Amino acid sequence: MILEARSLRYTYPGASGPALSDASLTIAAGERLALLGINGAGKSTLFQMLNGSLKPAEGKVLLDGEPVSYDRRGLSRLRQAVGLVMQDPDDQLFAATVAEDVSFGPVNLGLSEAEVRARVAEALEALGVTALAANPTHMLSFGQKKRVAIAGLIAMRPSVLLLDEPTAGLDPQGIEELMQALSTLSAAGTAIVIATHDMDLAWSWSTRVAVFENRAIGLAGPPEAVFSESDRLRALGLRPPVLHEIGLALVQAGVLTALPRSMAEMKALIARSKL
Ligand SMILES: Nc1ncnc2c1ncn2[C@@H]1O[C@H](COP(=O)(O)OP(=O)(O)OP(=O)(O)O)[C@@H](O)[C@H]1O
Ligand SMILES: [Mg+2]
C-alpha cells in the first residue's frame, strides 16, 4: 500500500452539500486503477485531495501509512510522490515551450542537466510529441497540450500518477500510445489511477475499478466483479463495457469460456470455440 484516502469529507465553499462524504480508497504500488462516476460524482475532487491541492475537512490522506502533514515540507513530499495530471491541460501548462514545460519538474527535483535531458526526451517520446519539443505551448492543439501535460508528469517519475480523464480529446492512436506508456510505468511499479468516462477502456486496461456512489467509493474490486453488477452501475448512470456485455452473452450461450478484455482476445477466444 502506498496512498490511502480514509473517510474523506469535503464541502466546497458556498456549496449546498458535500462533494465527498466518507470517501475511502487505497492505492497499491503498480496497480492500474480506473475511477468511474458520472459528472459531478467527485472524481476530480478526490484527486485534488490525494495530491494535497485540497485539504479534507474530515478524514485523512496517508502516504506510506503516514498521515500527510499540510505544511510546506509535507506537501512537497506528497506532491513529489503523487503526480496529478489535471482534467484541463490549460490548468497545467505554463512554460513558453514544450521542452521547457516538461523539464520544469525534473529541474526542480535538482537533477543533473544530463538526467533532466534524458527524462524529458523519454517522456516526449512516450507521448509521441518529440517533434513538438521546440513549439510554443500556447500554439498546440487540445490533444497535443494534453499529451505534453502528461509527459511533464511522467518526467517526474512519481510513485502514484493520477490522471483526470487523460484520454478525453486524444485521437485513437494517441490513446493507444498513452495507455501503452502508462502500462509500462505500472509494470515498473508506478501506481496509475485514471478517472474516466470510457467504460471500454476501464475494462480493457485496468487491474481494479472503483466507482463513485453517493459522494463516496461505493463499489471497488477487480473489473470482472465490478462490471458484473450491471444493474447497480446503470442505477448510477453508468453503462457496462460493450465487450463485457457481448462476452457475457457469448459465455451464457456456451460459445465462449472466458470474458474477452480486448478485441484481439475476443477473436482468439472465438477461434478456439466451436463457433
Ligand atoms: N470549484 C468548485 N466550487 C464549488 N463546487 C465544486 C467545485 N468543483 C466541483 N464542485 C462540486 O463538487 C462536486 C464534485 O465535483 P467533481 O469536479 O469532483 O466531479 P467529477 O466527478 O470530477 O465530475 P466530471 O466527470 O464532470 O469531471 C460537484 O457537485 C461539483 O458541483
Ligand atoms: Mg472531473
mmCIF file of C-alpha atoms and ligand atoms in Angstrom:
data_model
loop_
_atom_site.group_PDB
_atom_site.id
_atom_site.type_symbol
_atom_site.label_atom_id
_atom_site.label_comp_id
_atom_site.label_asym_id
_atom_site.label_seq_id
_atom_site.Cartn_x
_atom_site.Cartn_y
_atom_site.Cartn_z
ATOM 1 C CA MET A 1 0.000 0.000 0.000
ATOM 2 C CA ILE A 2 1.282 3.483 -0.811
ATOM 3 C CA LEU A 3 -1.523 6.008 -0.886
ATOM 4 C CA GLU A 4 -4.741 5.939 1.070
ATOM 5 C CA ALA A 5 -7.807 8.159 1.367
ATOM 6 C CA ARG A 6 -9.544 7.432 4.652
ATOM 7 C CA SER A 7 -13.115 8.639 5.229
ATOM 8 C CA LEU A 8 -12.633 11.945 3.430
ATOM 9 C CA ARG A 9 -15.271 14.617 3.711
ATOM 10 C CA TYR A 10 -15.183 17.935 1.879
ATOM 11 C CA THR A 11 -17.644 20.697 1.008
ATOM 12 C CA TYR A 12 -16.675 23.458 -1.431
ATOM 13 C CA PRO A 13 -17.139 26.963 -0.032
ATOM 14 C CA GLY A 14 -20.666 28.115 -0.806
ATOM 15 C CA ALA A 15 -21.865 24.663 -1.942
ATOM 16 C CA SER A 16 -25.152 23.338 -0.579
ATOM 17 C CA GLY A 17 -23.834 19.839 0.164
ATOM 18 C CA PRO A 18 -20.577 17.890 0.407
ATOM 19 C CA ALA A 19 -18.597 16.929 -2.725
ATOM 20 C CA LEU A 20 -17.125 13.971 -0.824
ATOM 21 C CA SER A 21 -18.654 12.244 2.167
ATOM 22 C CA ASP A 22 -16.862 9.355 3.877
ATOM 23 C CA ALA A 23 -14.829 8.577 0.736
ATOM 24 C CA SER A 24 -12.163 5.886 1.187
ATOM 25 C CA LEU A 25 -9.748 4.368 -1.321
ATOM 26 C CA THR A 26 -6.417 2.555 -1.097
ATOM 27 C CA ILE A 27 -3.953 2.659 -3.982
ATOM 28 C CA ALA A 28 -1.247 -0.015 -4.182
ATOM 29 C CA ALA A 29 2.104 0.064 -5.989
ATOM 30 C CA GLY A 30 1.973 -0.935 -9.636
ATOM 31 C CA GLU A 31 -1.781 -1.197 -9.900
ATOM 32 C CA ARG A 32 -3.816 0.181 -12.776
ATOM 33 C CA LEU A 33 -6.943 1.620 -11.242
ATOM 34 C CA ALA A 34 -9.898 3.120 -13.133
ATOM 35 C CA LEU A 35 -12.006 5.597 -11.180
ATOM 36 C CA LEU A 36 -15.554 5.811 -12.514
ATOM 37 C CA GLY A 37 -18.504 8.074 -11.779
ATOM 38 C CA ILE A 38 -20.937 10.416 -13.503
ATOM 39 C CA ASN A 39 -20.278 14.142 -13.971
ATOM 40 C CA GLY A 40 -20.082 15.772 -10.575
ATOM 41 C CA ALA A 41 -19.545 12.447 -8.758
ATOM 42 C CA GLY A 42 -16.353 13.661 -7.045
ATOM 43 C CA LYS A 43 -13.509 12.210 -9.139
ATOM 44 C CA SER A 44 -11.562 15.443 -9.613
ATOM 45 C CA THR A 45 -12.184 16.451 -6.002
ATOM 46 C CA LEU A 46 -10.765 13.153 -4.734
ATOM 47 C CA PHE A 47 -7.711 13.529 -6.995
ATOM 48 C CA GLN A 48 -7.045 17.010 -5.651
ATOM 49 C CA MET A 49 -7.192 15.652 -2.111
ATOM 50 C CA LEU A 50 -4.825 12.821 -2.947
ATOM 51 C CA ASN A 51 -2.104 15.231 -4.080
ATOM 52 C CA GLY A 52 -2.773 17.812 -1.395
ATOM 53 C CA SER A 53 -4.277 20.531 -3.617
ATOM 54 C CA LEU A 54 -7.349 20.345 -1.383
ATOM 55 C CA LYS A 55 -7.340 19.566 2.323
ATOM 56 C CA PRO A 56 -10.095 17.303 3.659
ATOM 57 C CA ALA A 57 -12.466 18.821 6.224
ATOM 58 C CA GLU A 58 -12.631 15.406 7.889
ATOM 59 C CA GLY A 59 -10.692 12.194 7.311
ATOM 60 C CA LYS A 60 -7.077 11.630 6.351
ATOM 61 C CA VAL A 61 -4.801 11.119 3.396
ATOM 62 C CA LEU A 62 -1.989 8.692 4.197
ATOM 63 C CA LEU A 63 1.239 8.255 2.252
ATOM 64 C CA ASP A 64 3.060 5.012 3.028
ATOM 65 C CA GLY A 65 0.924 4.693 6.143
ATOM 66 C CA GLU A 66 1.758 8.166 7.492
ATOM 67 C CA PRO A 67 -0.905 10.903 7.643
ATOM 68 C CA VAL A 68 0.001 13.766 5.315
ATOM 69 C CA SER A 69 1.034 16.970 7.064
ATOM 70 C CA TYR A 70 -0.174 20.106 5.333
ATOM 71 C CA ASP A 71 2.912 22.226 5.969
ATOM 72 C CA ARG A 72 5.344 23.067 3.171
ATOM 73 C CA ARG A 73 7.581 20.057 3.698
ATOM 74 C CA GLY A 74 4.707 17.615 3.954
ATOM 75 C CA LEU A 75 3.011 18.926 0.847
ATOM 76 C CA SER A 76 6.216 18.943 -1.150
ATOM 77 C CA ARG A 77 6.875 15.336 -0.143
ATOM 78 C CA LEU A 78 3.318 14.352 -1.115
ATOM 79 C CA ARG A 79 3.451 16.121 -4.488
ATOM 80 C CA GLN A 80 6.781 14.557 -5.345
ATOM 81 C CA ALA A 81 5.289 11.111 -4.713
ATOM 82 C CA VAL A 82 1.849 11.765 -6.172
ATOM 83 C CA GLY A 83 1.597 13.423 -9.580
ATOM 84 C CA LEU A 84 -1.709 14.811 -10.812
ATOM 85 C CA VAL A 85 -2.481 15.379 -14.479
ATOM 86 C CA MET A 86 -5.428 17.760 -14.382
ATOM 87 C CA GLN A 87 -8.563 17.439 -16.477
ATOM 88 C CA ASP A 88 -7.847 20.640 -18.415
ATOM 89 C CA PRO A 89 -4.280 20.871 -19.853
ATOM 90 C CA ASP A 90 -4.522 24.679 -19.801
ATOM 91 C CA ASP A 91 -4.531 24.420 -15.982
ATOM 92 C CA GLN A 92 -1.214 22.549 -16.156
ATOM 93 C CA LEU A 93 0.952 24.059 -18.877
ATOM 94 C CA PHE A 94 2.647 27.363 -18.204
ATOM 95 C CA ALA A 95 6.149 27.438 -19.758
ATOM 96 C CA ALA A 96 6.837 29.046 -23.136
ATOM 97 C CA THR A 97 7.849 25.878 -24.991
ATOM 98 C CA VAL A 98 7.041 22.193 -24.776
ATOM 99 C CA ALA A 99 10.591 21.190 -23.783
ATOM 100 C CA GLU A 100 10.712 23.889 -21.065
ATOM 101 C CA ASP A 101 7.374 22.785 -19.692
ATOM 102 C CA VAL A 102 8.297 19.122 -19.482
ATOM 103 C CA SER A 103 11.730 19.884 -17.986
ATOM 104 C CA PHE A 104 10.371 22.197 -15.261
ATOM 105 C CA GLY A 105 9.548 19.389 -12.809
ATOM 106 C CA PRO A 106 12.801 17.424 -13.214
ATOM 107 C CA VAL A 107 14.846 20.667 -12.927
ATOM 108 C CA ASN A 108 13.032 21.455 -9.674
ATOM 109 C CA LEU A 109 13.870 17.995 -8.361
ATOM 110 C CA GLY A 110 17.500 19.142 -8.537
ATOM 111 C CA LEU A 111 18.537 16.529 -11.097
ATOM 112 C CA SER A 112 21.655 16.921 -13.216
ATOM 113 C CA GLU A 113 21.331 18.502 -16.646
ATOM 114 C CA ALA A 114 22.042 15.188 -18.366
ATOM 115 C CA GLU A 115 19.425 13.393 -16.274
ATOM 116 C CA VAL A 116 16.857 16.136 -16.979
ATOM 117 C CA ARG A 117 17.566 15.906 -20.704
ATOM 118 C CA ALA A 118 17.219 12.110 -20.681
ATOM 119 C CA ARG A 119 13.936 12.194 -18.761
ATOM 120 C CA VAL A 120 12.443 14.894 -20.972
ATOM 121 C CA ALA A 121 13.410 13.025 -24.149
ATOM 122 C CA GLU A 122 11.957 9.792 -22.764
ATOM 123 C CA ALA A 123 8.675 11.425 -21.692
ATOM 124 C CA LEU A 124 8.227 13.273 -25.003
ATOM 125 C CA GLU A 125 8.907 10.023 -26.863
ATOM 126 C CA ALA A 126 6.423 8.054 -24.739
ATOM 127 C CA LEU A 127 3.670 10.536 -25.557
ATOM 128 C CA GLY A 128 4.611 10.877 -29.237
ATOM 129 C CA VAL A 129 5.385 14.604 -29.008
ATOM 130 C CA THR A 130 9.162 14.654 -29.605
ATOM 131 C CA ALA A 131 8.665 16.652 -32.808
ATOM 132 C CA LEU A 132 6.872 19.387 -30.829
ATOM 133 C CA ALA A 133 9.711 19.953 -28.315
ATOM 134 C CA ALA A 134 10.583 23.466 -29.522
ATOM 135 C CA ASN A 135 6.979 24.560 -30.140
ATOM 136 C CA PRO A 136 5.271 27.256 -28.083
ATOM 137 C CA THR A 137 2.773 25.588 -25.715
ATOM 138 C CA HIS A 138 0.023 28.115 -26.483
ATOM 139 C CA MET A 139 0.059 27.104 -30.138
ATOM 140 C CA LEU A 140 -0.674 23.422 -29.574
ATOM 141 C CA SER A 141 -3.987 21.682 -30.275
ATOM 142 C CA PHE A 142 -6.016 20.453 -27.286
ATOM 143 C CA GLY A 143 -4.846 16.845 -27.717
ATOM 144 C CA GLN A 144 -1.225 17.954 -28.115
ATOM 145 C CA LYS A 145 -1.491 20.029 -24.922
ATOM 146 C CA LYS A 146 -2.929 17.032 -23.125
ATOM 147 C CA ARG A 147 -0.034 14.831 -24.243
ATOM 148 C CA VAL A 148 2.544 17.445 -23.193
ATOM 149 C CA ALA A 149 0.872 17.886 -19.787
ATOM 150 C CA ILE A 150 1.044 14.106 -19.225
ATOM 151 C CA ALA A 151 4.682 13.995 -20.415
ATOM 152 C CA GLY A 152 5.524 16.661 -17.817
ATOM 153 C CA LEU A 153 4.218 14.478 -15.003
ATOM 154 C CA ILE A 154 5.765 11.259 -16.336
ATOM 155 C CA ALA A 155 9.170 13.006 -16.371
ATOM 156 C CA MET A 156 8.837 13.471 -12.582
ATOM 157 C CA ARG A 157 8.597 9.673 -12.083
ATOM 158 C CA PRO A 158 6.087 9.818 -9.225
ATOM 159 C CA SER A 159 5.162 6.700 -7.205
ATOM 160 C CA VAL A 160 1.499 7.347 -7.942
ATOM 161 C CA LEU A 161 0.267 9.023 -11.098
ATOM 162 C CA LEU A 162 -3.295 10.352 -11.060
ATOM 163 C CA LEU A 163 -4.715 11.221 -14.470
ATOM 164 C CA ASP A 164 -8.019 13.064 -14.716
ATOM 165 C CA GLU A 165 -9.723 11.976 -17.952
ATOM 166 C CA PRO A 166 -6.399 11.525 -19.758
ATOM 167 C CA THR A 167 -7.891 10.136 -22.973
ATOM 168 C CA ALA A 168 -10.595 12.786 -23.458
ATOM 169 C CA GLY A 169 -9.726 14.661 -26.629
ATOM 170 C CA LEU A 170 -6.987 12.277 -27.781
ATOM 171 C CA ASP A 171 -7.165 10.545 -31.154
ATOM 172 C CA PRO A 172 -7.277 6.696 -31.252
ATOM 173 C CA GLN A 173 -3.534 6.336 -31.827
ATOM 174 C CA GLY A 174 -2.850 8.869 -29.100
ATOM 175 C CA ILE A 175 -4.986 6.856 -26.678
ATOM 176 C CA GLU A 176 -3.193 3.641 -27.589
ATOM 177 C CA GLU A 177 0.255 5.221 -27.165
ATOM 178 C CA LEU A 178 -0.732 6.795 -23.860
ATOM 179 C CA MET A 179 -2.187 3.614 -22.376
ATOM 180 C CA GLN A 180 0.891 1.718 -23.537
ATOM 181 C CA ALA A 181 3.156 4.263 -21.845
ATOM 182 C CA LEU A 182 1.073 4.054 -18.660
ATOM 183 C CA SER A 183 1.186 0.245 -18.686
ATOM 184 C CA THR A 184 4.987 0.387 -18.976
ATOM 185 C CA LEU A 185 5.124 2.736 -15.969
ATOM 186 C CA SER A 186 2.859 0.485 -13.914
ATOM 187 C CA ALA A 187 4.962 -2.571 -14.791
ATOM 188 C CA ALA A 188 7.928 -0.672 -13.317
ATOM 189 C CA GLY A 189 5.973 -0.183 -10.061
ATOM 190 C CA THR A 190 4.187 3.149 -10.518
ATOM 191 C CA ALA A 191 0.551 3.082 -9.416
ATOM 192 C CA ILE A 192 -1.594 4.564 -12.178
ATOM 193 C CA VAL A 193 -5.076 5.891 -11.477
ATOM 194 C CA ILE A 194 -7.249 7.237 -14.271
ATOM 195 C CA ALA A 195 -10.588 8.989 -13.836
ATOM 196 C CA THR A 196 -12.512 8.180 -16.974
ATOM 197 C CA HIS A 197 -15.936 8.039 -18.615
ATOM 198 C CA ASP A 198 -14.643 5.409 -21.048
ATOM 199 C CA MET A 199 -16.017 2.127 -19.718
ATOM 200 C CA ASP A 200 -14.454 0.111 -22.539
ATOM 201 C CA LEU A 201 -11.040 1.499 -21.667
ATOM 202 C CA ALA A 202 -11.568 0.721 -17.982
ATOM 203 C CA TRP A 203 -12.448 -2.872 -18.893
ATOM 204 C CA SER A 204 -9.535 -3.429 -21.257
ATOM 205 C CA TRP A 205 -6.793 -1.681 -19.299
ATOM 206 C CA SER A 206 -7.374 -1.637 -15.552
ATOM 207 C CA THR A 207 -6.471 -4.195 -12.909
ATOM 208 C CA ARG A 208 -9.022 -2.685 -10.498
ATOM 209 C CA VAL A 209 -12.059 -0.452 -10.785
ATOM 210 C CA ALA A 210 -13.565 1.932 -8.206
ATOM 211 C CA VAL A 211 -16.984 3.517 -8.665
ATOM 212 C CA PHE A 212 -18.461 6.618 -7.034
ATOM 213 C CA GLU A 213 -21.817 6.214 -5.343
ATOM 214 C CA ASN A 214 -23.360 8.886 -3.100
ATOM 215 C CA ARG A 215 -20.212 11.060 -2.770
ATOM 216 C CA ALA A 216 -18.008 8.079 -1.815
ATOM 217 C CA ILE A 217 -16.463 4.969 -3.379
ATOM 218 C CA GLY A 218 -19.422 2.607 -3.278
ATOM 219 C CA LEU A 219 -18.032 -0.252 -5.300
ATOM 220 C CA ALA A 220 -14.431 -1.355 -5.886
ATOM 221 C CA GLY A 221 -12.725 -4.539 -6.986
ATOM 222 C CA PRO A 222 -11.452 -6.499 -9.991
ATOM 223 C CA PRO A 223 -13.040 -5.338 -13.291
ATOM 224 C CA GLU A 224 -14.855 -8.699 -13.700
ATOM 225 C CA ALA A 225 -16.575 -8.266 -10.331
ATOM 226 C CA VAL A 226 -17.454 -4.571 -10.659
ATOM 227 C CA PHE A 227 -18.782 -4.784 -14.217
ATOM 228 C CA SER A 228 -20.889 -7.838 -13.420
ATOM 229 C CA GLU A 229 -23.012 -5.507 -11.245
ATOM 230 C CA SER A 230 -24.656 -4.044 -14.338
ATOM 231 C CA ASP A 231 -27.966 -3.067 -12.688
ATOM 232 C CA ARG A 232 -26.191 -1.176 -9.931
ATOM 233 C CA LEU A 233 -23.953 0.583 -12.467
ATOM 234 C CA ARG A 234 -26.952 1.567 -14.590
ATOM 235 C CA ALA A 235 -28.690 2.947 -11.499
ATOM 236 C CA LEU A 236 -25.598 5.135 -11.009
ATOM 237 C CA GLY A 237 -25.882 6.453 -14.556
ATOM 238 C CA LEU A 238 -23.054 4.289 -15.919
ATOM 239 C CA ARG A 239 -23.142 1.545 -18.520
ATOM 240 C CA PRO A 240 -21.112 -1.665 -18.535
ATOM 241 C CA PRO A 241 -18.422 -2.004 -21.246
ATOM 242 C CA VAL A 242 -19.662 -3.190 -24.645
ATOM 243 C CA LEU A 243 -17.098 -6.012 -24.850
ATOM 244 C CA HIS A 244 -18.070 -7.175 -21.360
ATOM 245 C CA GLU A 245 -21.757 -7.369 -22.299
ATOM 246 C CA ILE A 246 -21.087 -9.178 -25.584
ATOM 247 C CA GLY A 247 -18.666 -11.537 -23.834
ATOM 248 C CA LEU A 248 -21.170 -12.287 -21.085
ATOM 249 C CA ALA A 249 -23.876 -13.082 -23.658
ATOM 250 C CA LEU A 250 -21.486 -15.400 -25.523
ATOM 251 C CA VAL A 251 -20.414 -17.138 -22.302
ATOM 252 C CA GLN A 252 -24.060 -17.623 -21.314
ATOM 253 C CA ALA A 253 -24.782 -19.033 -24.796
ATOM 254 C CA GLY A 254 -21.953 -21.520 -24.294
ATOM 255 C CA VAL A 255 -19.856 -20.104 -27.128
ATOM 256 C CA LEU A 256 -17.055 -18.646 -25.017
ATOM 257 C CA THR A 257 -15.473 -19.958 -21.819
ATOM 258 C CA ALA A 258 -13.964 -16.652 -20.659
ATOM 259 C CA LEU A 259 -14.711 -12.928 -20.902
ATOM 260 C CA PRO A 260 -12.545 -11.152 -23.505
ATOM 261 C CA ARG A 261 -10.839 -7.933 -22.361
ATOM 262 C CA SER A 262 -9.902 -6.783 -25.858
ATOM 263 C CA MET A 263 -10.934 -7.298 -29.477
ATOM 264 C CA ALA A 264 -7.809 -9.441 -30.009
ATOM 265 C CA GLU A 265 -8.758 -11.642 -27.046
ATOM 266 C CA MET A 266 -12.315 -11.914 -28.343
ATOM 267 C CA LYS A 267 -11.068 -13.088 -31.761
ATOM 268 C CA ALA A 268 -8.696 -15.607 -30.186
ATOM 269 C CA LEU A 269 -11.451 -16.982 -27.942
ATOM 270 C CA ILE A 270 -13.893 -17.281 -30.850
ATOM 271 C CA ALA A 271 -11.248 -19.028 -32.973
ATOM 272 C CA ARG A 272 -10.779 -21.574 -30.174
ATOM 273 C CA SER A 273 -14.543 -22.041 -29.663
ATOM 274 C CA LYS A 274 -16.758 -24.414 -31.618
ATOM 275 C CA LEU A 275 -18.450 -21.499 -33.372
HETATM 276 N N1 LIG B 1 -14.573 24.730 -7.607
HETATM 277 C C1 LIG B 1 -15.749 24.258 -7.160
HETATM 278 N N2 LIG B 1 -16.571 25.022 -6.407
HETATM 279 C C2 LIG B 1 -17.746 24.542 -5.957
HETATM 280 N N3 LIG B 1 -18.194 23.313 -6.182
HETATM 281 C C3 LIG B 1 -17.433 22.499 -6.925
HETATM 282 C C4 LIG B 1 -16.166 22.922 -7.450
HETATM 283 N N4 LIG B 1 -15.620 21.900 -8.136
HETATM 284 C C5 LIG B 1 -16.510 20.902 -8.051
HETATM 285 N N5 LIG B 1 -17.582 21.229 -7.315
HETATM 286 C C6 LIG B 1 -18.733 20.379 -6.968
HETATM 287 O O1 LIG B 1 -18.239 19.207 -6.329
HETATM 288 C C7 LIG B 1 -18.903 18.046 -6.821
HETATM 289 C C8 LIG B 1 -17.887 17.065 -7.368
HETATM 290 O O2 LIG B 1 -17.254 17.640 -8.491
HETATM 291 P P1 LIG B 1 -16.022 16.988 -9.241
HETATM 292 O O3 LIG B 1 -15.461 18.035 -10.132
HETATM 293 O O4 LIG B 1 -15.132 16.374 -8.243
HETATM 294 O O5 LIG B 1 -16.762 15.859 -10.093
HETATM 295 P P2 LIG B 1 -16.168 14.896 -11.229
HETATM 296 O O6 LIG B 1 -16.527 13.501 -10.862
HETATM 297 O O7 LIG B 1 -14.741 15.197 -11.462
HETATM 298 O O8 LIG B 1 -17.055 15.317 -12.494
HETATM 299 P P3 LIG B 1 -16.673 15.351 -14.096
HETATM 300 O O9 LIG B 1 -16.900 13.970 -14.615
HETATM 301 O O10 LIG B 1 -17.696 16.315 -14.647
HETATM 302 O O11 LIG B 1 -15.281 15.848 -14.248
HETATM 303 C C9 LIG B 1 -19.931 18.532 -7.836
HETATM 304 O O12 LIG B 1 -21.180 18.589 -7.203
HETATM 305 C C10 LIG B 1 -19.461 19.907 -8.205
HETATM 306 O O13 LIG B 1 -20.540 20.742 -8.499
HETATM 307 MG MG MG B 2 -13.694 15.880 -13.077
#
